[in-house]
Structures are given as structure tokens and as C-alpha cells.
Short mmCIF file of N, CA and C in Angstrom, two decimals:
data_model
loop_
_atom_site.label_atom_id
_atom_site.label_comp_id
_atom_site.label_asym_id
_atom_site.label_seq_id
_atom_site.Cartn_x
_atom_site.Cartn_y
_atom_site.Cartn_z
N MET A 1 0.68 -0.91 -0.13
CA MET A 1 0.16 -0.06 0.04
C MET A 1 0.71 1.23 0.18
N ALA A 2 1.75 1.57 0.86
CA ALA A 2 2.99 2.07 1.10
C ALA A 2 3.45 2.48 -0.33
N LYS A 3 3.67 1.50 -1.49
CA LYS A 3 4.60 1.80 -2.85
C LYS A 3 3.55 2.76 -3.54
N LYS A 4 1.70 2.25 -3.28
CA LYS A 4 0.68 3.09 -4.29
C LYS A 4 1.15 3.81 -4.14
N ASN A 5 0.87 4.57 -3.01
CA ASN A 5 1.00 5.88 -2.32
C ASN A 5 2.14 7.03 -2.70
N ASN A 6 3.14 6.06 -2.94
CA ASN A 6 4.14 6.95 -3.16
C ASN A 6 4.37 7.30 -4.42
N LYS A 7 3.57 6.19 -5.71
CA LYS A 7 3.63 6.38 -6.76
C LYS A 7 2.46 7.58 -7.33
N PHE A 8 1.69 7.62 -6.31
CA PHE A 8 0.41 8.11 -6.48
C PHE A 8 1.06 9.60 -6.22
N ILE A 9 1.75 10.21 -5.30
CA ILE A 9 2.31 11.56 -4.90
C ILE A 9 3.06 11.66 -6.04
N SER A 10 4.34 10.82 -6.41
CA SER A 10 4.88 10.89 -7.21
C SER A 10 4.64 11.89 -8.56
N TRP A 11 3.39 11.13 -9.30
CA TRP A 11 2.42 11.64 -10.17
C TRP A 11 2.37 12.59 -9.92
N VAL A 12 1.04 13.10 -8.44
CA VAL A 12 0.94 14.50 -8.32
C VAL A 12 2.07 15.45 -8.43
N LEU A 13 3.22 15.08 -7.82
CA LEU A 13 4.40 16.21 -7.92
C LEU A 13 4.27 16.67 -9.30
N LEU A 14 4.58 15.54 -9.92
CA LEU A 14 4.86 15.81 -11.52
C LEU A 14 3.82 16.72 -12.15
N GLY A 15 2.58 16.85 -12.16
CA GLY A 15 1.94 17.44 -12.35
C GLY A 15 1.42 18.76 -11.75
N VAL A 16 1.73 18.79 -10.76
CA VAL A 16 2.10 20.02 -9.88
C VAL A 16 3.38 20.98 -10.86
N GLY A 17 4.28 20.45 -10.90
CA GLY A 17 5.44 20.84 -11.12
C GLY A 17 4.99 20.89 -12.82
N LEU A 18 4.94 20.21 -13.55
CA LEU A 18 4.36 21.18 -14.97
C LEU A 18 3.32 22.34 -15.12
N ILE A 19 2.34 21.98 -14.38
CA ILE A 19 1.56 22.84 -14.07
C ILE A 19 2.33 24.54 -13.75
N VAL A 20 3.22 24.13 -12.63
CA VAL A 20 3.87 25.45 -12.78
C VAL A 20 4.79 26.17 -13.42
N LEU A 21 5.76 25.03 -14.22
CA LEU A 21 6.38 25.52 -15.12
C LEU A 21 5.56 26.17 -16.75
N GLY A 22 4.18 25.20 -16.80
CA GLY A 22 3.95 26.17 -17.93
C GLY A 22 3.07 27.76 -17.26
N LEU A 23 2.83 27.86 -16.09
CA LEU A 23 2.19 29.15 -15.70
C LEU A 23 3.38 29.95 -15.70
N VAL A 24 5.07 29.71 -15.15
CA VAL A 24 5.79 30.50 -15.17
C VAL A 24 6.63 30.73 -16.81
N THR A 25 6.45 29.84 -17.94
CA THR A 25 6.66 30.24 -19.22
C THR A 25 5.76 31.31 -19.80
N THR A 26 4.22 30.78 -19.73
CA THR A 26 3.35 31.96 -20.27
C THR A 26 3.66 33.02 -19.69
N GLY A 27 4.15 33.38 -18.18
CA GLY A 27 4.02 34.37 -17.74
C GLY A 27 5.53 35.46 -17.95
N VAL A 28 6.34 34.45 -18.41
CA VAL A 28 7.60 35.02 -19.20
C VAL A 28 7.41 35.55 -20.58
N ILE A 29 6.82 34.62 -21.66
CA ILE A 29 6.37 35.18 -22.63
C ILE A 29 5.65 35.91 -22.49
N PHE A 30 4.43 36.25 -22.01
CA PHE A 30 2.87 37.03 -21.98
C PHE A 30 3.41 38.32 -21.36
N LYS A 31 4.55 38.50 -20.45
CA LYS A 31 4.73 39.58 -19.58
C LYS A 31 6.07 39.93 -19.80
N GLY A 32 7.09 39.38 -20.27
CA GLY A 32 8.37 39.47 -20.52
C GLY A 32 8.57 40.29 -22.05
N ASN A 33 9.75 40.21 -22.55
CA ASN A 33 10.07 40.42 -23.77
C ASN A 33 9.73 39.54 -24.98
N LEU A 34 9.69 38.47 -24.52
CA LEU A 34 9.58 37.59 -25.82
C LEU A 34 8.40 37.53 -26.77
N LEU A 35 7.29 38.10 -26.17
CA LEU A 35 6.41 38.00 -27.36
C LEU A 35 6.33 39.53 -27.72
N SER A 36 6.77 40.06 -27.84
CA SER A 36 6.75 41.42 -28.31
C SER A 36 8.15 41.49 -29.56
N ASP A 37 9.09 40.37 -29.32
CA ASP A 37 9.83 40.07 -30.23
C ASP A 37 9.46 38.75 -31.55
N TYR A 38 8.10 38.18 -31.08
CA TYR A 38 7.94 37.25 -31.47
C TYR A 38 7.03 37.15 -32.95
N SER A 39 7.16 36.94 -33.93
CA SER A 39 6.18 37.38 -35.30
C SER A 39 5.59 35.80 -35.51
N VAL A 40 4.91 35.66 -35.98
CA VAL A 40 4.55 34.66 -37.05
C VAL A 40 4.44 35.06 -38.36
N THR A 41 4.52 34.40 -39.15
CA THR A 41 5.21 34.78 -40.88
C THR A 41 3.41 34.29 -41.45
N PRO A 42 3.27 35.75 -42.36
CA PRO A 42 2.19 35.58 -43.41
C PRO A 42 2.02 34.91 -44.02
N VAL A 43 0.38 34.53 -44.65
CA VAL A 43 0.76 33.73 -45.31
C VAL A 43 0.04 34.39 -46.81
N ALA A 44 0.70 34.30 -47.82
CA ALA A 44 0.25 35.08 -49.17
C ALA A 44 -1.00 34.07 -49.37
N VAL A 45 -2.21 35.66 -50.18
CA VAL A 45 -3.50 34.85 -50.05
C VAL A 45 -3.58 36.22 -50.92
N ASN A 46 -4.86 35.62 -51.69
CA ASN A 46 -5.33 36.80 -53.12
C ASN A 46 -6.60 36.51 -53.26
N PHE A 47 -7.09 37.35 -52.88
CA PHE A 47 -9.19 37.31 -52.91
C PHE A 47 -9.46 38.37 -52.92
N PRO A 48 -10.78 39.24 -53.34
CA PRO A 48 -11.15 40.28 -53.12
C PRO A 48 -11.25 41.01 -51.95
N ALA A 49 -10.71 42.17 -51.37
CA ALA A 49 -11.03 42.44 -50.02
C ALA A 49 -12.70 42.51 -49.72
N PRO A 50 -13.20 42.07 -48.36
CA PRO A 50 -14.50 42.27 -48.34
C PRO A 50 -14.62 43.60 -47.87
N ASP A 51 -15.90 44.46 -48.35
CA ASP A 51 -16.23 45.48 -48.04
C ASP A 51 -17.57 45.61 -46.92
N PHE A 52 -17.04 46.15 -45.68
CA PHE A 52 -17.74 46.24 -44.94
C PHE A 52 -17.63 47.78 -44.27
N ALA A 53 -18.26 48.14 -43.23
CA ALA A 53 -18.17 48.84 -42.44
C ALA A 53 -18.85 49.07 -41.00
N LEU A 54 -18.33 49.73 -40.16
CA LEU A 54 -18.36 49.60 -38.86
C LEU A 54 -18.24 50.89 -38.37
N ASN A 55 -18.33 51.20 -37.19
CA ASN A 55 -18.25 52.86 -36.37
C ASN A 55 -17.03 53.42 -35.83
N ASN A 56 -16.45 53.76 -35.71
CA ASN A 56 -15.17 54.26 -35.44
C ASN A 56 -15.62 55.23 -33.84
N LEU A 57 -14.67 55.39 -32.90
CA LEU A 57 -14.79 55.94 -31.86
C LEU A 57 -15.82 57.08 -31.43
N ASP A 58 -15.66 57.84 -32.58
CA ASP A 58 -16.98 58.75 -32.55
C ASP A 58 -18.06 58.48 -32.91
N GLY A 59 -18.18 57.36 -33.27
CA GLY A 59 -19.66 57.19 -34.15
C GLY A 59 -19.84 57.22 -35.67
N GLU A 60 -19.09 57.33 -35.99
CA GLU A 60 -19.15 57.69 -37.42
C GLU A 60 -18.62 56.54 -38.41
N ARG A 61 -19.48 56.33 -39.59
CA ARG A 61 -19.24 55.21 -40.22
C ARG A 61 -17.98 55.09 -41.02
N VAL A 62 -16.89 53.98 -40.75
CA VAL A 62 -16.06 54.11 -41.80
C VAL A 62 -16.28 52.77 -42.35
N SER A 63 -15.35 52.90 -43.61
CA SER A 63 -15.77 51.48 -44.63
C SER A 63 -14.32 51.34 -45.13
N ILE A 64 -14.29 50.00 -45.10
CA ILE A 64 -13.05 49.72 -45.78
C ILE A 64 -12.48 50.26 -47.37
N SER A 65 -13.41 50.01 -47.84
CA SER A 65 -12.97 51.16 -49.40
C SER A 65 -12.92 51.97 -49.18
N ASP A 66 -12.81 52.93 -48.00
CA ASP A 66 -12.47 54.32 -47.91
C ASP A 66 -10.98 54.88 -47.92
N PHE A 67 -10.45 53.96 -48.25
CA PHE A 67 -8.84 54.11 -48.33
C PHE A 67 -8.24 53.22 -49.93
N PRO A 68 -8.79 54.01 -50.55
CA PRO A 68 -8.77 53.27 -51.97
C PRO A 68 -7.02 53.20 -52.50
N GLN A 69 -6.00 54.08 -52.21
CA GLN A 69 -5.08 54.27 -52.75
C GLN A 69 -3.60 54.06 -51.65
N ASN A 70 -4.14 53.24 -50.36
CA ASN A 70 -3.32 52.90 -49.59
C ASN A 70 -3.03 51.28 -49.79
N ILE A 71 -1.94 50.99 -49.36
CA ILE A 71 -1.78 49.67 -48.55
C ILE A 71 -2.53 49.69 -47.25
N VAL A 72 -3.82 48.85 -46.95
CA VAL A 72 -4.06 48.80 -45.59
C VAL A 72 -3.58 47.31 -45.09
N LEU A 73 -3.65 47.32 -43.58
CA LEU A 73 -3.38 46.37 -42.94
C LEU A 73 -4.70 47.09 -41.88
N ILE A 74 -5.76 45.14 -42.13
CA ILE A 74 -7.01 45.63 -40.98
C ILE A 74 -5.91 44.54 -39.69
N ASN A 75 -6.40 45.07 -38.61
CA ASN A 75 -5.77 43.97 -37.52
C ASN A 75 -7.05 43.72 -36.59
N ASN A 76 -7.67 42.60 -36.43
CA ASN A 76 -8.69 42.41 -35.43
C ASN A 76 -8.06 42.18 -34.43
N TRP A 77 -8.52 42.80 -33.05
CA TRP A 77 -8.14 42.42 -31.76
C TRP A 77 -8.82 42.55 -30.86
N ALA A 78 -8.21 42.81 -29.44
CA ALA A 78 -9.28 42.91 -28.38
C ALA A 78 -8.40 42.77 -27.02
N THR A 79 -9.19 43.74 -26.25
CA THR A 79 -8.36 44.54 -25.01
C THR A 79 -7.85 43.04 -24.35
N TRP A 80 -8.82 42.02 -23.96
CA TRP A 80 -8.78 41.02 -23.29
C TRP A 80 -6.82 39.99 -24.27
N CYS A 81 -6.82 40.37 -24.86
CA CYS A 81 -5.70 39.30 -25.37
C CYS A 81 -4.43 40.06 -25.50
N PRO A 82 -3.57 38.96 -24.94
CA PRO A 82 -1.86 39.22 -24.32
C PRO A 82 -1.05 39.69 -25.61
N PRO A 83 -1.17 38.52 -26.45
CA PRO A 83 -0.61 38.86 -28.23
C PRO A 83 -0.97 40.34 -28.54
N CYS A 84 -2.21 40.59 -28.48
CA CYS A 84 -3.05 41.60 -29.50
C CYS A 84 -2.31 42.98 -28.50
N ARG A 85 -2.00 42.92 -27.02
CA ARG A 85 -1.30 43.99 -26.45
C ARG A 85 -0.19 44.35 -26.69
N ALA A 86 0.53 43.29 -26.66
CA ALA A 86 2.03 43.01 -27.08
C ALA A 86 2.62 44.07 -28.10
N GLU A 87 1.84 43.16 -29.19
CA GLU A 87 2.09 43.76 -30.80
C GLU A 87 1.54 45.32 -31.25
N MET A 88 0.69 46.30 -30.20
CA MET A 88 0.22 47.17 -30.42
C MET A 88 1.60 48.35 -30.46
N PRO A 89 2.27 48.41 -29.77
CA PRO A 89 3.37 49.49 -30.16
C PRO A 89 4.20 49.22 -31.25
N THR A 90 4.59 48.11 -31.63
CA THR A 90 5.32 47.65 -33.05
C THR A 90 4.07 48.13 -34.10
N LEU A 91 3.19 48.20 -34.13
CA LEU A 91 1.94 48.18 -35.23
C LEU A 91 1.63 49.49 -34.65
N LEU A 92 1.78 50.74 -34.44
CA LEU A 92 1.61 51.83 -34.15
C LEU A 92 2.77 52.93 -34.53
N LYS A 93 4.25 52.07 -34.22
CA LYS A 93 5.25 52.51 -34.66
C LYS A 93 5.35 52.39 -36.28
N TYR A 94 5.33 51.41 -36.39
CA TYR A 94 4.78 50.90 -37.91
C TYR A 94 4.26 52.34 -39.25
N PHE A 95 2.65 52.51 -38.05
CA PHE A 95 1.74 52.81 -38.81
C PHE A 95 2.52 54.49 -38.90
N LYS A 96 3.18 55.06 -37.86
CA LYS A 96 3.75 56.40 -37.81
C LYS A 96 4.88 56.50 -38.60
N ASP A 97 5.86 55.16 -38.50
CA ASP A 97 6.78 55.74 -39.77
C ASP A 97 6.93 55.81 -41.28
N HIS A 98 5.09 54.85 -41.75
CA HIS A 98 4.77 54.78 -42.91
C HIS A 98 3.55 55.60 -43.19
N HIS A 99 3.02 55.86 -42.42
CA HIS A 99 1.59 56.47 -42.84
C HIS A 99 1.74 57.34 -44.04
N GLU A 100 2.87 58.56 -44.08
CA GLU A 100 3.13 59.02 -45.03
C GLU A 100 3.61 58.94 -47.02
N ASP A 101 4.12 57.32 -46.54
CA ASP A 101 3.89 56.19 -47.66
C ASP A 101 3.26 55.46 -48.12
N GLY A 102 1.68 56.07 -47.37
CA GLY A 102 0.48 55.58 -48.14
C GLY A 102 0.50 54.19 -47.48
N PHE A 103 0.02 54.37 -46.29
CA PHE A 103 0.18 53.16 -45.63
C PHE A 103 -0.90 53.55 -44.54
N MET A 104 -2.09 52.63 -44.19
CA MET A 104 -2.96 52.77 -43.32
C MET A 104 -3.27 51.11 -42.28
N LEU A 105 -3.52 52.09 -41.25
CA LEU A 105 -3.69 50.62 -40.67
C LEU A 105 -5.16 50.88 -39.81
N ILE A 106 -5.89 49.58 -39.62
CA ILE A 106 -7.35 49.99 -39.35
C ILE A 106 -7.51 48.69 -38.13
N GLY A 107 -7.42 49.42 -36.99
CA GLY A 107 -7.66 48.19 -35.77
C GLY A 107 -8.93 48.37 -35.82
N ILE A 108 -9.29 46.89 -35.66
CA ILE A 108 -10.76 46.59 -35.41
C ILE A 108 -10.86 45.71 -34.36
N ASN A 109 -11.97 46.45 -33.48
CA ASN A 109 -11.91 46.01 -31.85
C ASN A 109 -13.21 44.57 -31.98
N ALA A 110 -12.43 43.35 -31.46
CA ALA A 110 -13.41 42.61 -31.48
C ALA A 110 -14.23 42.48 -30.79
N GLY A 111 -15.39 43.24 -30.59
CA GLY A 111 -16.97 42.59 -29.32
C GLY A 111 -16.06 43.61 -27.74
N ASP A 112 -15.36 44.15 -27.12
CA ASP A 112 -15.09 45.11 -26.07
C ASP A 112 -16.17 46.04 -26.13
N PRO A 113 -16.69 46.42 -24.94
CA PRO A 113 -17.07 47.57 -24.19
C PRO A 113 -16.86 49.12 -25.08
N LYS A 114 -17.27 49.68 -25.35
CA LYS A 114 -16.44 51.01 -25.99
C LYS A 114 -16.05 51.69 -24.92
N ALA A 115 -16.44 51.79 -23.55
CA ALA A 115 -15.69 52.56 -22.63
C ALA A 115 -13.99 51.52 -22.58
N GLU A 116 -14.08 50.14 -22.47
CA GLU A 116 -13.00 49.36 -22.78
C GLU A 116 -11.68 50.15 -23.62
N VAL A 117 -12.40 50.06 -25.16
CA VAL A 117 -11.59 50.28 -26.05
C VAL A 117 -10.99 52.12 -25.93
N VAL A 118 -11.74 52.46 -25.14
CA VAL A 118 -11.34 54.08 -25.57
C VAL A 118 -10.64 54.01 -24.57
N LYS A 119 -10.49 53.26 -23.39
CA LYS A 119 -9.35 53.79 -22.33
C LYS A 119 -7.98 52.84 -23.10
N PHE A 120 -8.29 51.52 -23.94
CA PHE A 120 -7.00 50.82 -23.86
C PHE A 120 -6.24 51.74 -25.26
N VAL A 121 -6.94 52.39 -26.15
CA VAL A 121 -6.55 53.81 -26.73
C VAL A 121 -5.91 54.60 -26.22
N ASP A 122 -6.47 54.73 -25.45
CA ASP A 122 -5.52 56.06 -24.70
C ASP A 122 -4.53 55.83 -24.24
N GLU A 123 -4.68 54.43 -23.07
CA GLU A 123 -3.50 53.51 -22.59
C GLU A 123 -2.39 53.55 -23.76
N TYR A 124 -2.33 53.28 -25.02
CA TYR A 124 -1.60 52.90 -25.43
C TYR A 124 -1.17 53.85 -27.11
N ASN A 125 -1.63 55.07 -26.60
CA ASN A 125 -1.96 56.38 -27.47
C ASN A 125 -2.05 56.13 -29.12
N LEU A 126 -3.28 55.19 -29.22
CA LEU A 126 -3.11 54.82 -30.49
C LEU A 126 -3.67 56.00 -31.26
N THR A 127 -3.18 56.14 -32.81
CA THR A 127 -3.29 57.03 -33.55
C THR A 127 -4.00 56.70 -34.90
N PHE A 128 -4.24 55.69 -35.25
CA PHE A 128 -4.65 55.14 -36.48
C PHE A 128 -6.26 55.36 -35.69
N PRO A 129 -6.62 54.64 -37.10
CA PRO A 129 -8.21 54.49 -36.91
C PRO A 129 -8.70 53.44 -36.37
N ILE A 130 -9.12 53.42 -35.22
CA ILE A 130 -10.20 52.18 -33.99
C ILE A 130 -11.65 52.31 -34.74
N LEU A 131 -11.66 50.75 -35.31
CA LEU A 131 -13.46 50.48 -35.52
C LEU A 131 -13.71 49.31 -33.88
N LEU A 132 -14.67 49.87 -33.88
CA LEU A 132 -15.91 48.71 -32.65
C LEU A 132 -16.68 47.59 -33.51
N ASP A 133 -16.47 46.32 -33.35
CA ASP A 133 -17.38 45.33 -33.67
C ASP A 133 -17.83 44.18 -33.13
N PRO A 134 -19.18 44.99 -32.86
CA PRO A 134 -19.72 44.35 -31.51
C PRO A 134 -19.78 42.90 -32.21
N ASN A 135 -20.41 42.70 -32.78
CA ASN A 135 -20.94 41.53 -33.73
C ASN A 135 -19.68 40.78 -34.36
N ASN A 136 -18.77 40.90 -33.77
CA ASN A 136 -17.65 40.05 -34.56
C ASN A 136 -17.66 40.21 -36.37
N GLN A 137 -18.18 41.00 -36.89
CA GLN A 137 -18.58 40.73 -38.19
C GLN A 137 -17.21 40.92 -39.16
N SER A 138 -15.94 41.66 -38.95
CA SER A 138 -14.72 41.61 -39.43
C SER A 138 -14.02 40.08 -39.41
N LEU A 139 -14.34 39.54 -38.14
CA LEU A 139 -13.80 38.10 -37.93
C LEU A 139 -14.86 36.93 -38.89
N ILE A 140 -15.60 37.46 -38.98
CA ILE A 140 -16.93 36.75 -39.95
C ILE A 140 -16.25 36.67 -41.53
N VAL A 141 -16.34 38.45 -41.94
CA VAL A 141 -15.58 38.08 -43.35
C VAL A 141 -14.42 37.70 -43.93
N PHE A 142 -13.53 37.45 -42.48
CA PHE A 142 -12.34 37.28 -43.21
C PHE A 142 -12.41 35.09 -42.51
N ASP A 143 -13.40 35.07 -42.38
CA ASP A 143 -13.29 33.66 -41.88
C ASP A 143 -12.35 33.08 -41.00
N ASN A 144 -12.31 33.86 -39.99
CA ASN A 144 -10.92 33.63 -38.99
C ASN A 144 -11.65 34.00 -37.54
N ASP A 145 -11.43 33.11 -36.46
CA ASP A 145 -11.91 33.83 -34.99
C ASP A 145 -10.83 33.82 -34.10
N SER A 146 -9.14 34.19 -34.42
CA SER A 146 -8.20 33.67 -33.96
C SER A 146 -8.02 35.43 -33.52
N LEU A 147 -7.23 35.71 -32.57
CA LEU A 147 -6.92 37.13 -32.00
C LEU A 147 -5.57 37.01 -31.99
N PRO A 148 -4.71 38.00 -32.28
CA PRO A 148 -4.86 39.11 -33.42
C PRO A 148 -4.91 38.29 -34.56
N SER A 149 -5.48 38.63 -35.85
CA SER A 149 -5.49 38.24 -36.80
C SER A 149 -5.35 39.34 -37.85
N SER A 150 -4.53 39.60 -38.72
CA SER A 150 -4.44 40.50 -39.38
C SER A 150 -4.62 40.35 -41.25
N TYR A 151 -4.69 41.31 -42.23
CA TYR A 151 -5.00 41.08 -43.44
C TYR A 151 -4.17 42.66 -44.10
N VAL A 152 -3.19 42.28 -44.97
CA VAL A 152 -2.98 43.41 -46.03
C VAL A 152 -3.70 43.45 -47.08
N ILE A 153 -4.07 44.76 -47.58
CA ILE A 153 -5.14 44.76 -48.83
C ILE A 153 -4.08 45.57 -49.52
N ASP A 154 -3.91 45.17 -50.76
CA ASP A 154 -3.17 46.14 -51.90
C ASP A 154 -3.95 47.57 -52.31
N ARG A 155 -3.35 48.04 -52.92
CA ARG A 155 -3.85 49.40 -53.71
C ARG A 155 -4.73 48.90 -54.61
N HIS A 156 -4.73 47.48 -55.27
CA HIS A 156 -6.05 47.16 -56.36
C HIS A 156 -7.16 46.84 -55.68
N GLY A 157 -7.47 46.27 -54.27
CA GLY A 157 -8.34 46.37 -53.67
C GLY A 157 -7.96 44.37 -53.15
N ASN A 158 -6.96 44.09 -53.34
CA ASN A 158 -6.96 43.02 -52.87
C ASN A 158 -6.77 42.56 -51.82
N VAL A 159 -6.47 41.84 -50.93
CA VAL A 159 -6.18 40.89 -49.97
C VAL A 159 -5.27 40.10 -50.25
N VAL A 160 -3.93 40.26 -50.08
CA VAL A 160 -2.51 39.80 -50.31
C VAL A 160 -1.70 38.66 -49.55
N LEU A 161 -1.60 39.25 -47.80
CA LEU A 161 -1.45 38.62 -47.40
C LEU A 161 -1.93 38.71 -45.80
N ALA A 162 -1.85 37.76 -45.00
CA ALA A 162 -2.98 37.45 -43.79
C ALA A 162 -1.76 36.55 -42.97
N TRP A 163 -2.11 37.44 -41.52
CA TRP A 163 -1.33 37.02 -40.16
C TRP A 163 -2.31 36.25 -39.18
N THR A 164 -1.69 35.36 -38.49
CA THR A 164 -3.22 34.86 -37.22
C THR A 164 -1.66 34.61 -36.59
N GLY A 165 -1.61 35.66 -35.73
CA GLY A 165 -1.03 35.92 -34.39
C GLY A 165 0.00 36.94 -34.45
N PRO A 166 0.55 37.32 -33.54
CA PRO A 166 1.38 38.78 -33.26
C PRO A 166 2.37 39.06 -34.44
N ILE A 167 2.44 40.13 -34.50
CA ILE A 167 3.37 40.62 -35.84
C ILE A 167 4.49 41.47 -35.13
N ASN A 168 6.02 41.18 -35.65
CA ASN A 168 6.67 42.33 -34.89
C ASN A 168 7.52 43.07 -36.15
N LEU A 169 8.18 44.16 -35.71
CA LEU A 169 8.23 45.45 -37.01
C LEU A 169 9.34 44.67 -38.02
N PRO A 170 10.10 43.90 -38.27
CA PRO A 170 10.99 43.15 -39.20
C PRO A 170 9.81 42.81 -40.06
N MET A 171 9.11 41.52 -39.52
CA MET A 171 8.01 41.24 -40.40
C MET A 171 7.25 42.17 -40.97
N LEU A 172 6.65 43.35 -40.90
CA LEU A 172 5.97 44.30 -41.36
C LEU A 172 6.94 45.00 -42.11
N GLU A 173 8.28 45.72 -41.90
CA GLU A 173 8.95 45.69 -42.59
C GLU A 173 9.27 45.01 -43.83
N LYS A 174 9.60 44.15 -43.73
CA LYS A 174 10.17 42.40 -44.61
C LYS A 174 8.58 42.69 -45.84
N TYR A 175 7.51 42.63 -44.94
CA TYR A 175 6.33 42.04 -46.20
C TYR A 175 5.37 43.16 -46.39
N ILE A 176 5.36 44.44 -45.99
CA ILE A 176 4.25 45.78 -46.29
C ILE A 176 5.26 46.39 -46.93
N THR A 177 6.83 46.66 -46.60
CA THR A 177 7.19 47.80 -46.90
C THR A 177 7.56 47.59 -48.43
N PRO A 178 7.73 46.49 -49.03
CA PRO A 178 7.85 46.41 -50.50
C PRO A 178 6.89 46.57 -51.02
N LEU A 179 5.53 46.20 -50.77
CA LEU A 179 4.37 47.08 -51.13
C LEU A 179 3.96 48.28 -51.73
N LEU A 180 4.21 49.09 -50.54
CA LEU A 180 4.83 50.55 -50.54
C LEU A 180 5.40 51.07 -51.18
N GLU A 181 6.38 50.69 -51.81
CA GLU A 181 7.38 51.11 -52.89
C GLU A 181 6.96 50.83 -54.39
N GLU A 182 6.00 49.49 -54.48
CA GLU A 182 5.53 49.30 -55.36
C GLU A 182 4.69 50.80 -56.44
#
């Protein structure tokens, strides 16, 4: 009977140890610098950009087609999403650095209450358009419910790149900057 108890205790300790290791690793990734340096690689796609309209924070209707001569990055995000939070400073920097080159970034919030979105925008000093999407219309039309998710629309109105996951600055420079130079 003592051997069975020892074996059970060993398994419990192993399980607890793995849980603690997972929590520590998650904390390092999401609270440390690792996530801000991490980026997924985009997938090349080619389909017409869906045209839909949502309200911005001032209640004005904004359509994706309102930016016909720009390279547009649609970024679906939420205030509670750690990778979304981690990539916001990077997205803002790229927007500020390339807005004059014909780049437009549109942040589409996935269902958070407006007050939380406004607080988030103020906290991160976001200067690009933020649209409210209470019914997750953007996630539906792009057929992707993962956050963050981003899509690049070229000057011809076609979606040419898709990211599911966070984006870092080198990936933005590698994949979007050449489109701005065309």
C-alpha cells in the first residue's frame, strides 16, 4: 500500500510541477519581452477585400473601401488578448513611420465595450483608426476567429497577406514595405 501511495504522490508532484512550469513560461512569454519579439510569418493569399463598414470611436461609419490608394492593414484585436496588447506598440510605430508612404492601419476591436476600447486606445496612445465590431463582423467576413489576426489589402483592393498571431517590426518591414514601394 505504501508503494501505491508513493507512486500516486510522485504523479501528483509531477503534474503540479508541469503546471507551475507552464504558468512560469506563460508569464515569461506574455509579460516579458519574448512576445513582443515573436512574430508569425504571413501567408500569401489573393482574394478581393470584403467591403464592410463599422463605427469608429466617434460613432462615424467607416468602410474598408474608404482608403483606395493605400496599402491597408486590417488588425483584429481585443483588449483582453495578451498577444494583441504586445503587438500594439509595434503596429503604432510602423503606422507612424509609414503613414506618409500610403500606409493605413485600421484596428478593429472584436466585441469589447466602447469604454474599455477608449481606455485601451488612451493607454497605448493609438493614433490610427479604431473601429468597433460588437458582432465580430470582421472575424466573420475573414473567416478567422483567432486574435490577433491581420490582413493586408493592396492598392487594387485585394487581400494579399494574412497573419494569424502577433506581428513584429521586422515582419512588417519585410512584407509590407515592399508593397509601399510599388
